[in-house]
mmCIF file of C-alpha atoms in Angstrom:
data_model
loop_
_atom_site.group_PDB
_atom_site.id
_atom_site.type_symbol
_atom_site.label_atom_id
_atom_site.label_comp_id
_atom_site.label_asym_id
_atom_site.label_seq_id
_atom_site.Cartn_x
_atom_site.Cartn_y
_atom_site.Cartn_z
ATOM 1 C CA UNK A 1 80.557 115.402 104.848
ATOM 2 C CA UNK A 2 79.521 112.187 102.807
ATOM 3 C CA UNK A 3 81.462 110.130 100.687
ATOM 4 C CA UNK A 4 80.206 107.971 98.093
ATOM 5 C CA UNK A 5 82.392 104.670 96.095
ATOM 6 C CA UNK A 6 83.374 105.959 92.918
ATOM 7 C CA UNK A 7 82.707 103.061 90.073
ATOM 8 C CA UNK A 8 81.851 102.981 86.629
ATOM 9 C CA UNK A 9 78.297 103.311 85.046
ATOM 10 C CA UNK A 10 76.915 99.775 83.262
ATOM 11 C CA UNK A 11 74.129 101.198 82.371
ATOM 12 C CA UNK A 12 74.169 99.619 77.999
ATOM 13 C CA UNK A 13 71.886 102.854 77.190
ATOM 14 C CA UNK A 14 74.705 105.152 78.572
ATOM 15 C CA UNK A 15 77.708 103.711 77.878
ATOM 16 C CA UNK A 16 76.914 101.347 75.182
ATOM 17 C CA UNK A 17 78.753 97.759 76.855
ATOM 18 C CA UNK A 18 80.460 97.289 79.736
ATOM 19 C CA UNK A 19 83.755 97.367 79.999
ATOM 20 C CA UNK A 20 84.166 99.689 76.991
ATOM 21 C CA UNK A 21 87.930 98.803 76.171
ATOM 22 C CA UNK A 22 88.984 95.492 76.773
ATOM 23 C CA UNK A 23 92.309 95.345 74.878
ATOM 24 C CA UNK A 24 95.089 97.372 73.724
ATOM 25 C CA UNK A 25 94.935 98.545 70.308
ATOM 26 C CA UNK A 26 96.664 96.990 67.155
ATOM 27 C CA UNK A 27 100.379 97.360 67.433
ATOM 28 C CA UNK A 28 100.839 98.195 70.951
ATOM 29 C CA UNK A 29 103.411 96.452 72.224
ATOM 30 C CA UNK A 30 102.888 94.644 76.190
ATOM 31 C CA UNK A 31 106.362 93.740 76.083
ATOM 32 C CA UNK A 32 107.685 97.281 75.841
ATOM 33 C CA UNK A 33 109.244 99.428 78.182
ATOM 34 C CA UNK A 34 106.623 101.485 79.912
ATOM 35 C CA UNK A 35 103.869 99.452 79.215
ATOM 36 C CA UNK A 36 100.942 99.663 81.278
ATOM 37 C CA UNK A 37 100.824 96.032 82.010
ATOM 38 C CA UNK A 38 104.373 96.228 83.641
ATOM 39 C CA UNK A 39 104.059 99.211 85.943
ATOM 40 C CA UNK A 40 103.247 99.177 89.373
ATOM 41 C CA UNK A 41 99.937 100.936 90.090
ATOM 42 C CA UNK A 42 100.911 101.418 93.842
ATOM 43 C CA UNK A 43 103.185 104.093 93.443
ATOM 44 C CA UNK A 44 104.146 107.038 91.125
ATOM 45 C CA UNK A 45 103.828 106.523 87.760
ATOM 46 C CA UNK A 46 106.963 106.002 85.335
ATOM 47 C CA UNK A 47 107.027 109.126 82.976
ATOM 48 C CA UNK A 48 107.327 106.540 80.056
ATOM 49 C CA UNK A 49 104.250 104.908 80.750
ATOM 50 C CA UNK A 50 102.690 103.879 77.137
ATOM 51 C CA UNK A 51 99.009 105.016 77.241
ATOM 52 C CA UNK A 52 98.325 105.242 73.576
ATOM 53 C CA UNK A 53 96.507 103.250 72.279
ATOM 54 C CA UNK A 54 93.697 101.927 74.058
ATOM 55 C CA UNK A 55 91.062 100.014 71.444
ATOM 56 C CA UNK A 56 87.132 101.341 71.859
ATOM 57 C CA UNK A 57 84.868 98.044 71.874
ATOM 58 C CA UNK A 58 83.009 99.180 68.755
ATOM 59 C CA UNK A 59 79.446 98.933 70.632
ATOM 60 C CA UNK A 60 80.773 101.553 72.956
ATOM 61 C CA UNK A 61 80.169 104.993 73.756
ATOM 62 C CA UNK A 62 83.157 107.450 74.610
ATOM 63 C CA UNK A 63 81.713 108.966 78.224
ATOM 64 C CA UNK A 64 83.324 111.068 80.333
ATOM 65 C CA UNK A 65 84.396 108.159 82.435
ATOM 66 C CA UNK A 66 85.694 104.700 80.717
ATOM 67 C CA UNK A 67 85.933 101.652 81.820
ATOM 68 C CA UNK A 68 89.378 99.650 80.850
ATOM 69 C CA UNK A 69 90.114 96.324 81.920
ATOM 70 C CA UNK A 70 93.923 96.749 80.976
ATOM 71 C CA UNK A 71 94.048 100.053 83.506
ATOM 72 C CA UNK A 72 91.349 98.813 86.137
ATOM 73 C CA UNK A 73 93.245 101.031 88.241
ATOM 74 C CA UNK A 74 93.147 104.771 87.816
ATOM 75 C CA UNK A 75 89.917 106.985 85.899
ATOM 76 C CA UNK A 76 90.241 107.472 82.994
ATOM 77 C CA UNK A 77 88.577 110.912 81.937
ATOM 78 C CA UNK A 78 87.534 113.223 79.776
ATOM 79 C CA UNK A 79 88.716 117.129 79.467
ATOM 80 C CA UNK A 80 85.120 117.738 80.510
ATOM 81 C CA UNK A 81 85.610 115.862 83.307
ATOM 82 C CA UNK A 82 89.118 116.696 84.436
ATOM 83 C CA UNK A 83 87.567 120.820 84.080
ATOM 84 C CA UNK A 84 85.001 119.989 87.003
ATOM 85 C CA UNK A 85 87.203 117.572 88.848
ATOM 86 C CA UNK A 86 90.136 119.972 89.021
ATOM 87 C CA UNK A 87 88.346 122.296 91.178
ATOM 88 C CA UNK A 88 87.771 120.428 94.043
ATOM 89 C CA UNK A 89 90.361 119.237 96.917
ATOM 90 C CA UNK A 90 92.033 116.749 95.770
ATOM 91 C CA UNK A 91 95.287 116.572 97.572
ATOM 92 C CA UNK A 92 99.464 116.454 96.304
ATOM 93 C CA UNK A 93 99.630 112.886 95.603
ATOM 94 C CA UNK A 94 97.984 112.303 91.872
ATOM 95 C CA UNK A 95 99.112 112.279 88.373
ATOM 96 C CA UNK A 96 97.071 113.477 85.122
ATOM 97 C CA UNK A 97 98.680 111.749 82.103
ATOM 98 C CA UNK A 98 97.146 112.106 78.358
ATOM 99 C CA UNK A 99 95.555 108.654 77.360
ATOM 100 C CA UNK A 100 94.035 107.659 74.017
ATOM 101 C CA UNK A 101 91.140 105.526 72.946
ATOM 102 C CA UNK A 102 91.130 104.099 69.125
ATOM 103 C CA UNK A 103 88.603 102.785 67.214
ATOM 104 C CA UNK A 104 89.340 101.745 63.249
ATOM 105 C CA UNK A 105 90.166 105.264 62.334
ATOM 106 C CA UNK A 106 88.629 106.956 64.801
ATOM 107 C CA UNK A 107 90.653 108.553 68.033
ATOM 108 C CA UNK A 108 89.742 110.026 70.795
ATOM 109 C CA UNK A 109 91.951 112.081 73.530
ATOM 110 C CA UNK A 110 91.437 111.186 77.321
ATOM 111 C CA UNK A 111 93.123 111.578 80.672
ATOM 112 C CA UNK A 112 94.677 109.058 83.204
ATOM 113 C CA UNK A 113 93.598 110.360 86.435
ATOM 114 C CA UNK A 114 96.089 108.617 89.091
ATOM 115 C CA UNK A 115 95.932 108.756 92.921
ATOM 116 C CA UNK A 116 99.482 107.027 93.925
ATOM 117 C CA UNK A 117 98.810 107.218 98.029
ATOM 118 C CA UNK A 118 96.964 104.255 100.017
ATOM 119 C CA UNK A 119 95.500 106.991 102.162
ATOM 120 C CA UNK A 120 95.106 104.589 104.745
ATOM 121 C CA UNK A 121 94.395 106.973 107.645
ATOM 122 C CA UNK A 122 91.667 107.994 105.942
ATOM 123 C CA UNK A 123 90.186 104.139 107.224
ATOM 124 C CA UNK A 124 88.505 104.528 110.856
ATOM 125 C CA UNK A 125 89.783 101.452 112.127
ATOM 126 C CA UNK A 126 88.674 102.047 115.465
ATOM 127 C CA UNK A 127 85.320 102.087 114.777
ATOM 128 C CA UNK A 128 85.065 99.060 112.108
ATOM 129 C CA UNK A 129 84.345 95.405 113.363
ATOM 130 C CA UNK A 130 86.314 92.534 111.658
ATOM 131 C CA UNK A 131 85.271 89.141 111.069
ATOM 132 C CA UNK A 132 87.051 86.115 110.612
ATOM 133 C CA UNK A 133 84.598 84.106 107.935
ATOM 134 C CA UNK A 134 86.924 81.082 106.317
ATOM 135 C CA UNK A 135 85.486 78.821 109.298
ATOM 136 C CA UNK A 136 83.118 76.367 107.484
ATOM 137 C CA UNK A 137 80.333 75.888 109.409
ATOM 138 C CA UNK A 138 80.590 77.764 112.456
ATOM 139 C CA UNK A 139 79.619 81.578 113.271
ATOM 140 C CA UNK A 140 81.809 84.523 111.824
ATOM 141 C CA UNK A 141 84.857 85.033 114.574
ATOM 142 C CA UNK A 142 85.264 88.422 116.200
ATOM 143 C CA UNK A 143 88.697 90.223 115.406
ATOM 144 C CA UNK A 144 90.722 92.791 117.012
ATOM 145 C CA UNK A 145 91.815 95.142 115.018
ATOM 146 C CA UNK A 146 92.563 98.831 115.819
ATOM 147 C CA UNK A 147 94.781 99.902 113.421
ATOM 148 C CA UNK A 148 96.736 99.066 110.169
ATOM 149 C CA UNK A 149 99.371 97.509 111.769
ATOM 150 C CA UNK A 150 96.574 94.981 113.774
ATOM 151 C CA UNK A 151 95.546 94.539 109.865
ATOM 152 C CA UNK A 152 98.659 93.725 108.683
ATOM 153 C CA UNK A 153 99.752 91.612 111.079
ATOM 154 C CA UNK A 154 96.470 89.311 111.001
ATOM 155 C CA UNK A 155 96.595 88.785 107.071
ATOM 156 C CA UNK A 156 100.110 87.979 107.615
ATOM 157 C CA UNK A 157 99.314 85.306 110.582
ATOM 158 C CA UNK A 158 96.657 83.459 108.573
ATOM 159 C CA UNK A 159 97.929 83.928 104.945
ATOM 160 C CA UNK A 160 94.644 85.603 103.717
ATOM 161 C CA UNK A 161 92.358 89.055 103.662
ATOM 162 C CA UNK A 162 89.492 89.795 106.044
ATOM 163 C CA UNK A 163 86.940 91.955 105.944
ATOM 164 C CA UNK A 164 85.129 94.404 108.066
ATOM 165 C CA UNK A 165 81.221 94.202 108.462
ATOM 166 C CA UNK A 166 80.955 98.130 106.876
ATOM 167 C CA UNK A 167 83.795 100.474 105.761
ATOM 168 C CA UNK A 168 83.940 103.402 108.237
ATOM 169 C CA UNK A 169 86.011 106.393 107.117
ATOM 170 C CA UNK A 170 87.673 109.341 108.947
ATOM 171 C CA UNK A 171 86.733 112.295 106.948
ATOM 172 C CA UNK A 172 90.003 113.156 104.959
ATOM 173 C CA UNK A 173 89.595 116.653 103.910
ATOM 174 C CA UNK A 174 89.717 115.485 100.122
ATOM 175 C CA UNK A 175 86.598 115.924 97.446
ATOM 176 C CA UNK A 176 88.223 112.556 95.816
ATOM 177 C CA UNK A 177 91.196 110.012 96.816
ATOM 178 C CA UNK A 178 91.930 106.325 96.376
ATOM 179 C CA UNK A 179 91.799 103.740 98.412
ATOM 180 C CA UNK A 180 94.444 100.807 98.465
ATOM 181 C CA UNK A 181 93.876 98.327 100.796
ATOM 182 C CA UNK A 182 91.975 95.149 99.415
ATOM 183 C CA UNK A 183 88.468 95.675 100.946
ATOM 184 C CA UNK A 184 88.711 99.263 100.223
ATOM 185 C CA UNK A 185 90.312 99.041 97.194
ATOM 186 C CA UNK A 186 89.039 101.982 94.635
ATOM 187 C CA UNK A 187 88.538 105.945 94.353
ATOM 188 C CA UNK A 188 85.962 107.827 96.640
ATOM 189 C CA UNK A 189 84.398 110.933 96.373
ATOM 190 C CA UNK A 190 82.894 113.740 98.140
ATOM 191 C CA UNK A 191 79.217 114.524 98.080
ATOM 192 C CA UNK A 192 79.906 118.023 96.973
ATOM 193 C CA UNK A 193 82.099 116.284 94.384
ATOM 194 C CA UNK A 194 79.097 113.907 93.056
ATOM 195 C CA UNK A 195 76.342 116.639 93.230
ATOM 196 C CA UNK A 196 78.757 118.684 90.941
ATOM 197 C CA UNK A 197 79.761 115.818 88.495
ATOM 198 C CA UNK A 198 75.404 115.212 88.181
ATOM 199 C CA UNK A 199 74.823 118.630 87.727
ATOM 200 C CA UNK A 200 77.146 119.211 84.766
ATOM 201 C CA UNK A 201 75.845 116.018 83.400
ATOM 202 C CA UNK A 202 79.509 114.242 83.073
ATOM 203 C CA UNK A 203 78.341 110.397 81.739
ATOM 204 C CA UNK A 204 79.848 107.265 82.507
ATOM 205 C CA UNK A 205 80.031 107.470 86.013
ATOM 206 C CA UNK A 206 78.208 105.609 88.897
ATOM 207 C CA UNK A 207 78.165 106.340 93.029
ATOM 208 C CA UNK A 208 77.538 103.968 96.413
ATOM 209 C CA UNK A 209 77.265 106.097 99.840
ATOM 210 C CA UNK A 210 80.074 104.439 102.120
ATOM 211 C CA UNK A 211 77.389 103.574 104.672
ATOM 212 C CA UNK A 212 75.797 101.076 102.511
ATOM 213 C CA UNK A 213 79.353 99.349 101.572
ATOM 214 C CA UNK A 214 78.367 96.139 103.418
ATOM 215 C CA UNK A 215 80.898 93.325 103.580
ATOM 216 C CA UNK A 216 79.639 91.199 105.594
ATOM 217 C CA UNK A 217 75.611 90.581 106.578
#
């Protein structure tokens, strides 16, 4: 099966501007307990988290997929969406949380779709070639790496991240799952997923096959 990045649309004639929330709304509080810019993305999510209100940038559109850059993290998506989503294989390791958009008056109810595993051995290390590339002026250096450990250990040795030349994946068994680690970092999906979300028409929402994820040329 193919996989494709999932990523928002910023396409201005379908979602109207790009990101299409940039800020908390009036009165939400940062500082607060359970606020989204205090929890920790990487794991479970609190069951105070404080997803009302988000503000809509008043030249956007509310899609079935919204970009936020105060929850770059998870998707944030529509009952529409959720009602096609939710049929596919998706796995034990996700939260759907109720979200809300406001714009002057206006409100709009969402859902905070949130993968909480790195799903790393879902990466096909194995078959993925690393380069070293911080080397002014001389030729991208070979790296073994076989595994997440040979990952880990390397970033830790030189104090930095390095990339592969193409993400590789080991098909997971999953219609849509996150990614965690930095040159992966993001949700992925299924064809069978995408040809769905296209066919019920679900907006906001953009797709990259895996084999054309090029790091490195």
């Amino acid at each position: 099966m193919n996989y494709f990045k999932l990523t928002h649309s910023i396409k201005p004639q379908e979602i109207g501007c790009y990101p299409q929330s940039i800020k908390m709304a009036p009165g939400y509080n940062i500082e607060q307990e359970g606020s989204v810019y205090k929890v920790n993305f990487l794991t479970e999510l609190p069951e105070n988290i404080r997803l009302k209100y988000f503000e809509l940038d008043k030249k956007a559109k509310a899609t079935d997929l919204v970009s936020a850059v105060t929850l770059g993290w998870g998707l944030i998506i529509s009952d529409r969406a959720w009602n096609v989503i939710s049929e596919f294989r998706l796995g034990n390791s996700y939260q759907l949380l109720p979200l809300g958009f406001k714009r002057n008056e206006e409100y709009w109810n969402y859902n905070l779709y949130h993968n909480y595993s790195s799903n790393v051995e879902f990466l096909d290390f194995q078959n993925m070639e690393f380069y070293d590339t911080n080397q002014v002026g001389a030729d991208p250096k070979s790296i073994s790496i076989n595994s997440i450990e040979d990952y880990m250990n390397y970033k830790t040795k030189i104090g930095r991240e390095v990339n592969p030349k193409a993400l590789k994946l080991i098909k997971p068994g999953l219609d849509l799952f996150s990614l965690k680690t930095v040159f992966a970092l993001g949700y992925y999906a299924s064809e069978r997923l995408v040809v769905k979300i296209k066919e019920a028409g679900l907006t906001g929402f953009s797709f990259k096959p895996v084999e054309e994820l090029i790091f490195l040329r």
